[in-house]
Amino acid sequence: MQDIKEKLYLLCLSFVEQRIQTAETALEQSREASNDDTKSSAGDKFETTREMMAQDISRNKSLLMDAQQNLQLLNAIKDTPENDRVRNGNLAYTSQGTFYISISAGQLQLDGESIFAISAASPIGKLLIGKQKGDTFAFNGKDYLLNKII
């Protein structure tokens, strides 16, 4: 069963690495555009463009930092052992779906099965953390039964 967690870890790792690469590329392009822009006779237009580029750089830096934090989180939960209570790094099988408590990467397909990679800070993640096999909870009008924790 640890094999499935390793596969999910690798899918999440690929997701994060792609986000990091995309953010780094966008950041580099924003910096190049900012450096290439020269002041023209339309002074106010230049200042507005510069400010928009600065905001773009700031947004891309934020996206990059978020992706790097997700990478750190993934590295911290890589070898989480099975536990009797749900925690970061566990795989929680419920009556309404399977959840990998890791990062918010959305729905993943693994061997024909849909598994949701969610953060412990997400609304459903907060409900799952600390639950034991057999516990129930309600989320978005649906009742969940925790069947298994890996």
PDB file of C-alpha atoms in Angstrom, residues 17 23 28 35 56 82 133 140:
ATOM      1  CA  GLU A  17       7.869  21.204 -10.185  1.00  0.00           C
ATOM      2  CA  ALA A  23       6.511  30.729 -12.213  1.00  0.00           C
ATOM      3  CA  GLU A  28      12.094  35.942 -15.977  1.00  0.00           C
ATOM      4  CA  ASN A  35      14.384  45.951 -18.356  1.00  0.00           C
ATOM      5  CA  ASP A  56       3.444  41.285 -12.496  1.00  0.00           C
ATOM      6  CA  GLU A  82       0.529   4.578   8.484  1.00  0.00           C
ATOM      7  CA  LYS A 133     -11.122   4.720  10.982  1.00  0.00           C
ATOM      8  CA  ASN A 140     -21.119  20.222   1.814  1.00  0.00           C
TER       9      ASN A 140
END
